[in-house]
Coordinates of C-alpha atoms and ligand atoms in Angstrom, one line a residue:
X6 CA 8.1 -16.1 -36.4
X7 CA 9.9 -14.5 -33.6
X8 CA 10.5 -16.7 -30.6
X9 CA 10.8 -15.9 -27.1
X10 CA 13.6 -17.3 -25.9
X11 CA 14.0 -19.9 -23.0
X12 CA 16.2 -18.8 -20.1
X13 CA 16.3 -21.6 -17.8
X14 CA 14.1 -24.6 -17.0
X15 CA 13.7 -25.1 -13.2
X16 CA 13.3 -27.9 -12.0
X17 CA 11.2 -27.9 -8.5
X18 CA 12.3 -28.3 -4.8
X19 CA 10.1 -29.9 -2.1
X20 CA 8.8 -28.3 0.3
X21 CA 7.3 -29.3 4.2
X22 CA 4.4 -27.2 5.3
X23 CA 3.1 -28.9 8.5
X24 CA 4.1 -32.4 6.8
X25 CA 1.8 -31.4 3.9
X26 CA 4.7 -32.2 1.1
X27 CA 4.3 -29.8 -2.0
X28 CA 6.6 -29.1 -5.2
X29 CA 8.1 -25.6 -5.3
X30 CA 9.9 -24.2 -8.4
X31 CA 9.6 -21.2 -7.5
X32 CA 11.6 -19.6 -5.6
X33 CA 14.2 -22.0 -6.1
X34 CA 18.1 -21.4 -6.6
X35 CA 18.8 -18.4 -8.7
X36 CA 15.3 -17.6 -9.8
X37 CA 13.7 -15.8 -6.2
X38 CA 10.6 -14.2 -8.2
X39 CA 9.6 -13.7 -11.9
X40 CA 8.1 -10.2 -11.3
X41 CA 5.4 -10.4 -10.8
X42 CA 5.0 -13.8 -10.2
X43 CA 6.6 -14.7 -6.2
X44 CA 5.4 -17.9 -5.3
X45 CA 4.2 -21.3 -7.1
X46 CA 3.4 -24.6 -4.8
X47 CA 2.2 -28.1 -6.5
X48 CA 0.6 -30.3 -4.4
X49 CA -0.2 -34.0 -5.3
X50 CA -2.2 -35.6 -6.9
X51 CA -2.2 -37.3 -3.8
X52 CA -4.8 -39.5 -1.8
X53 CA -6.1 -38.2 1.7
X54 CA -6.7 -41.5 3.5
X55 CA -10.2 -41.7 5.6
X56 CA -10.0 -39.3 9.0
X57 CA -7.0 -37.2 7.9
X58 CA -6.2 -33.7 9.2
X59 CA -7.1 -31.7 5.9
X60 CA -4.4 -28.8 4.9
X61 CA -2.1 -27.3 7.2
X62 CA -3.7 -23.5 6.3
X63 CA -5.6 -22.9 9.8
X64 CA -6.1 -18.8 9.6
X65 CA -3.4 -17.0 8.7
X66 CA -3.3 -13.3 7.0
X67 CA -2.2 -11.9 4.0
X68 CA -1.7 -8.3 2.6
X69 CA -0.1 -6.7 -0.7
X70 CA -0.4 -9.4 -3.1
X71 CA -3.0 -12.4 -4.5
X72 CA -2.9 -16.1 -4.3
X73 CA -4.5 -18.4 -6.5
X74 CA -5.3 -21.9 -6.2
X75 CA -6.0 -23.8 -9.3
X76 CA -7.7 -27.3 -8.2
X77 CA -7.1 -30.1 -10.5
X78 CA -8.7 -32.6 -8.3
X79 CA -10.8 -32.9 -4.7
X80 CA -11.9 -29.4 -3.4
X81 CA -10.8 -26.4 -1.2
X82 CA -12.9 -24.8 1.4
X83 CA -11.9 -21.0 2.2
X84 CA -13.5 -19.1 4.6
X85 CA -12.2 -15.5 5.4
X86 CA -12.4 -12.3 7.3
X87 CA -14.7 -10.5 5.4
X88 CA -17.2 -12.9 5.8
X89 CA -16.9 -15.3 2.8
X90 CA -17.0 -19.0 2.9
X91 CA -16.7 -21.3 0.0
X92 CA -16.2 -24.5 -1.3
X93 CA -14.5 -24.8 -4.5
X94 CA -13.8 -28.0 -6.5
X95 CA -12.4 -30.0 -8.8
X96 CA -12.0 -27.6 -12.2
X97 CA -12.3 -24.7 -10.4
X98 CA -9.9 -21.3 -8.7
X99 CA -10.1 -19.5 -6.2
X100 CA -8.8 -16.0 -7.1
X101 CA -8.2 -13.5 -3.6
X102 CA -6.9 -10.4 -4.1
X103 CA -5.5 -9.6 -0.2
X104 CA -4.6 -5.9 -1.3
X105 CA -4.1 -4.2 1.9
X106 CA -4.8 -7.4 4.3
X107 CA -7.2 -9.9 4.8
X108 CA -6.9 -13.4 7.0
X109 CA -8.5 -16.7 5.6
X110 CA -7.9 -20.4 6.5
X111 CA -8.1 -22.9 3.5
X112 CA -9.0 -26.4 4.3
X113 CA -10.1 -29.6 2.7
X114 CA -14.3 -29.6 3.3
X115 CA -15.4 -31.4 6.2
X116 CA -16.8 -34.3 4.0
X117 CA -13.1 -34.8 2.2
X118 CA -11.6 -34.7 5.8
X119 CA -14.1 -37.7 6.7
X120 CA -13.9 -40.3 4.0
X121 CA -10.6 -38.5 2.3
X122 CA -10.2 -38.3 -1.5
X123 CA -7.6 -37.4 -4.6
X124 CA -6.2 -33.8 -4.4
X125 CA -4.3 -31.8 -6.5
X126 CA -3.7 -28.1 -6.6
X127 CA -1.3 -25.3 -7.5
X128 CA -1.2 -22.2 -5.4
X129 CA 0.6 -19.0 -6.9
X130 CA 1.4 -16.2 -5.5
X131 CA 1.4 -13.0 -7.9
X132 CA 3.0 -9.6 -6.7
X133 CA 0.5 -6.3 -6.8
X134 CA 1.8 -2.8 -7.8
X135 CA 2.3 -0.6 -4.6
X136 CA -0.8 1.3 -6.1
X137 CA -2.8 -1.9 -5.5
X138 CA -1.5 -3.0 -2.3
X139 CA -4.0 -0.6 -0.6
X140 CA -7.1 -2.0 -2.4
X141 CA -10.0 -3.6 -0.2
X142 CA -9.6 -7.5 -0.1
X143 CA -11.6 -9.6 -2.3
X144 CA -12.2 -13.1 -3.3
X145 CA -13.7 -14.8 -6.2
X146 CA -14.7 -18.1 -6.3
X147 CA -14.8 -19.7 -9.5
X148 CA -16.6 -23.4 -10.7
X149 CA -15.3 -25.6 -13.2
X150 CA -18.4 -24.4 -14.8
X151 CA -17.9 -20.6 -14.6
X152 CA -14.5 -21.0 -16.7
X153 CA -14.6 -21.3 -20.8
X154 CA -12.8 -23.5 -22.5
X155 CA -11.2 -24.0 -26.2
X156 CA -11.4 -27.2 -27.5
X157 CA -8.1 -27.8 -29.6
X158 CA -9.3 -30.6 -31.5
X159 CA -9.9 -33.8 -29.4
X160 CA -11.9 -34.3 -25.9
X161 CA -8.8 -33.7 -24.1
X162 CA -6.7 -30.9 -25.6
X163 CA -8.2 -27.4 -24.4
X164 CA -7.2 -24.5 -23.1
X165 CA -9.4 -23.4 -19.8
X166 CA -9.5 -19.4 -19.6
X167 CA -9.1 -18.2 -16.3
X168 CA -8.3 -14.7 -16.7
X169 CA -7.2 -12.6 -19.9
X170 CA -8.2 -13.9 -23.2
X171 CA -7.7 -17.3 -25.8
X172 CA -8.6 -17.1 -29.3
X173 CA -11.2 -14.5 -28.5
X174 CA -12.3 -16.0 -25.8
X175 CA -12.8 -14.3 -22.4
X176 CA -11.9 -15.7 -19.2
X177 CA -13.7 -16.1 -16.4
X178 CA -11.4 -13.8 -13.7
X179 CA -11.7 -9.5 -15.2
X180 CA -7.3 -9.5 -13.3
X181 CA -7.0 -5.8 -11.9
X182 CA -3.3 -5.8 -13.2
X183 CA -4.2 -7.6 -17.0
X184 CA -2.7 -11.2 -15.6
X185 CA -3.6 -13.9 -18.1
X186 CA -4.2 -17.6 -16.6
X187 CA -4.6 -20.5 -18.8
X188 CA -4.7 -24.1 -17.7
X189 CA -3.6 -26.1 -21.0
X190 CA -4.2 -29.4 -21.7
X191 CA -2.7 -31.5 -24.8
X192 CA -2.9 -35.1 -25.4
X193 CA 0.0 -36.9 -26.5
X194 CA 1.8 -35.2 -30.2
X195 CA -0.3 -32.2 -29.8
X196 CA 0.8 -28.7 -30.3
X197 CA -0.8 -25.0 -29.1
X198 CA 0.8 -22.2 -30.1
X199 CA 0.8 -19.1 -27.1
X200 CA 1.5 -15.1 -27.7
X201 CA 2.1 -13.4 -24.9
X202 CA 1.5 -10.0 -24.3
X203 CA 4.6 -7.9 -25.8
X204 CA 6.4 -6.9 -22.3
X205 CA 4.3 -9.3 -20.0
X206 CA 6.5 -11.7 -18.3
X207 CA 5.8 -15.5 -18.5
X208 CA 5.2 -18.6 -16.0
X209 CA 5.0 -22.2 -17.6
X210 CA 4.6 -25.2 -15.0
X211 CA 4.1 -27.9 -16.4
X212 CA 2.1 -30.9 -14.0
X213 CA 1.8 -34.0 -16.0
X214 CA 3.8 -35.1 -19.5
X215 CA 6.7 -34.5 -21.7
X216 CA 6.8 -31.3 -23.9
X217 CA 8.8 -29.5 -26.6
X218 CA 8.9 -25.7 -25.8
X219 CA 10.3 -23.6 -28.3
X220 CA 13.0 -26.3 -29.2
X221 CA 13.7 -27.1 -25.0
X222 CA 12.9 -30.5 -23.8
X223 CA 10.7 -30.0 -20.5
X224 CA 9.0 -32.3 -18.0
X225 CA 6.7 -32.8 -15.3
X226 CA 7.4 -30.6 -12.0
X227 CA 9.4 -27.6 -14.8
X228 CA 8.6 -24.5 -14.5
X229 CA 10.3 -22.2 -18.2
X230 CA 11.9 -19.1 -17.7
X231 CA 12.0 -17.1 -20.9
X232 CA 13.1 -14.0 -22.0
X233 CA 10.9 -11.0 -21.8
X234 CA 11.6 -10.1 -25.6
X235 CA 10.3 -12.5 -28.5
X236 CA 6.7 -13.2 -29.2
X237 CA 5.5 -16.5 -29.8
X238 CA 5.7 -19.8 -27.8
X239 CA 5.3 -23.4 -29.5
X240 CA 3.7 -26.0 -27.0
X241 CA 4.4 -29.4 -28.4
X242 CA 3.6 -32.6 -26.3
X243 CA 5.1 -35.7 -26.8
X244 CA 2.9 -37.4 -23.9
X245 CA -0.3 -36.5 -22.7
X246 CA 0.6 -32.9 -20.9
X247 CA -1.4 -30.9 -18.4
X248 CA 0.1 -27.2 -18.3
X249 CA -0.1 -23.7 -16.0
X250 CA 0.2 -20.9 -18.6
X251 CA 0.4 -17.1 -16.6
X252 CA 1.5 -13.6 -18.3
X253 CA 1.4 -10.6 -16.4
X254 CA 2.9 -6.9 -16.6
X255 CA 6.6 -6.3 -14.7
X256 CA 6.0 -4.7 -11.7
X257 CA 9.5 -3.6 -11.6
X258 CA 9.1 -2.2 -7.8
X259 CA 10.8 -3.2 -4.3
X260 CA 9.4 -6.4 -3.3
X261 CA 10.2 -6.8 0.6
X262 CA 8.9 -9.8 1.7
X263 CA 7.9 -11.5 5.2
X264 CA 5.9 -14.6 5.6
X265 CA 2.4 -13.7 4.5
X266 CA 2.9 -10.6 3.4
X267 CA 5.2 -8.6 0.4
X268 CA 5.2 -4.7 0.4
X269 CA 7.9 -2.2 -0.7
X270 CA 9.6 -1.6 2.2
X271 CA 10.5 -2.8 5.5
X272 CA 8.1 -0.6 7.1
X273 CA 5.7 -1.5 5.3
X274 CA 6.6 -5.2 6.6
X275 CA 6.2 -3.8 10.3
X276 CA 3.2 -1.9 9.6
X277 CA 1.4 -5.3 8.1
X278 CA 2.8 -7.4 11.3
X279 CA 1.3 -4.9 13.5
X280 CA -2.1 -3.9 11.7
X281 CA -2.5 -7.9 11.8
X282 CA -1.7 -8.2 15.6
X283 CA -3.8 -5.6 16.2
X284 CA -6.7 -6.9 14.7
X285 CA -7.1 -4.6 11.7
X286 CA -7.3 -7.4 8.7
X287 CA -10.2 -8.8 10.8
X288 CA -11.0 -12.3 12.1
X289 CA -12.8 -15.2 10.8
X290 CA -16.3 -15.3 12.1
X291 CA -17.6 -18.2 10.2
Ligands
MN29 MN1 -3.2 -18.2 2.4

């Protein structure tokens, strides 16, 4: 079978967001996007003691792209500007397409604040086509429940369908630009076998364990850059392993990027700032 080839594994950086402490591999050294993915952040697992002050995310805005937050453990509350609030947990994403702008704040829940709790998340950031970057904002809130899963062959090893398709099964997330999202789980000597789109690019974070990847030894807190020609992938796990598994089409457009926001141009930056200033993305009413 034809391979696809492994570039570079990344190891990740920290980072300090308001003295929350997160892993980011990407963007880190010589790898600044894989088009169209911009932006991955692992937080924990960590322990919130009792009384803490939740996540540093008080309202902010976003335009041109998505983020989404994969929660391994304890829950996220979002609340936005076009009037949604909700509580996701444990097993569950929250998918929010900011196309041309939005402002939300993300925060522990009130009750996880209070007596504190385990957390763990991963937030990426995945670029939009300039023909989406106009598209009305829109988030969708998914429950451990809502997403299907494939066994592969014990209680642990599955693969959790987000968005695209596994084995014939479809995920839980219809991804206006065909992104596939798997969370992959493998207990310890156990193997999965991936085939990306032909074309798509690919992101591989791996949280927990020790892997084989197409002959490349990778660990905890790695994220795989491959080549975009080749087909298959070979997972195999020589610990238990918990996995983030993304494919998505090459946008192969300008990305100009400022804080919250990534357009095509600088004016486009300027525009955003100012249609935020002014008001335009709205305000959190909740
Ligand atoms: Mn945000």
């Amino acid at each position: 079978m034809d391979k696809r080839q492994v570039k570079r594994v990344i190891s990740s950086m920290n980072v300090d967001m308001g003295g929350l402490i997160s892993r980011q591999p990407l963007p880190n050294g010589p790898v600044q996007q894989l088009d169209p993915f911009l932006l991955l952040h692992h937080t924990g697992p960590k322990t919130f003691e009792p009384e803490n002050r939740g996540l540093p995310f008080a309202p902010h805005p976003h335009r041109g792209f998505e983020t989404v937050t994969f929660i391994f453990d304890g829950a996220v509350e979002h609340k936005d500007s076009t009037g949604v609030q909700s509580t996701i947990h444990k097993g569950g994403v929250q998918w929010m397409t900011a196309g041309k702008g939005i402002v939300h704040s993300e925060n522990l829940p009130n009750s996880m604040i209070e007596h504190g709790g385990e957390v763990e998340y991963i937030q990426l950031w995945i670029n939009l086509p300039a023909k989406y970057k106009s598209l009305n904002a829109k988030y969708h809130g998914l429950q451990k429940a809502d997403i299907p899963e494939v066994s592969l062959g014990d209680d642990f090893s599955k693969v959790r369908v987000v968005s695209g398709s596994y084995d014939g099964v479809d995920g839980a997330h219809d991804s206006v630009t065909d992104i596939q999202a798997f969370e992959i789980y493998l207990s310890a000597n156990g193997e999965v076998k991936l085939t990306p789109p032909t074309d798509h690019q690919v992101l591989f974070y791996v949280l927990e364990g020790d892997l084989e990847v197409n002959g490349h030894q990778v660990s905890a807190h790695q994220l795989v850059q491959f080549s975009t020609e080749g087909s298959d992938i070979v997972v195999q796990a020589k610990t238990k392993s918990r996995m983030l598994y993304c494919t998505g089409s090459i946008i192969d457009e300008p990305v100009v990027s400022h804080g919250p926001f990534v357009m095509n141009t600088q004016t486009e930056i300027m525009e955003a700032m100012r249609d935020y200033q002014s008001g335009k993305m709205g305000i959190i009413t909740l």
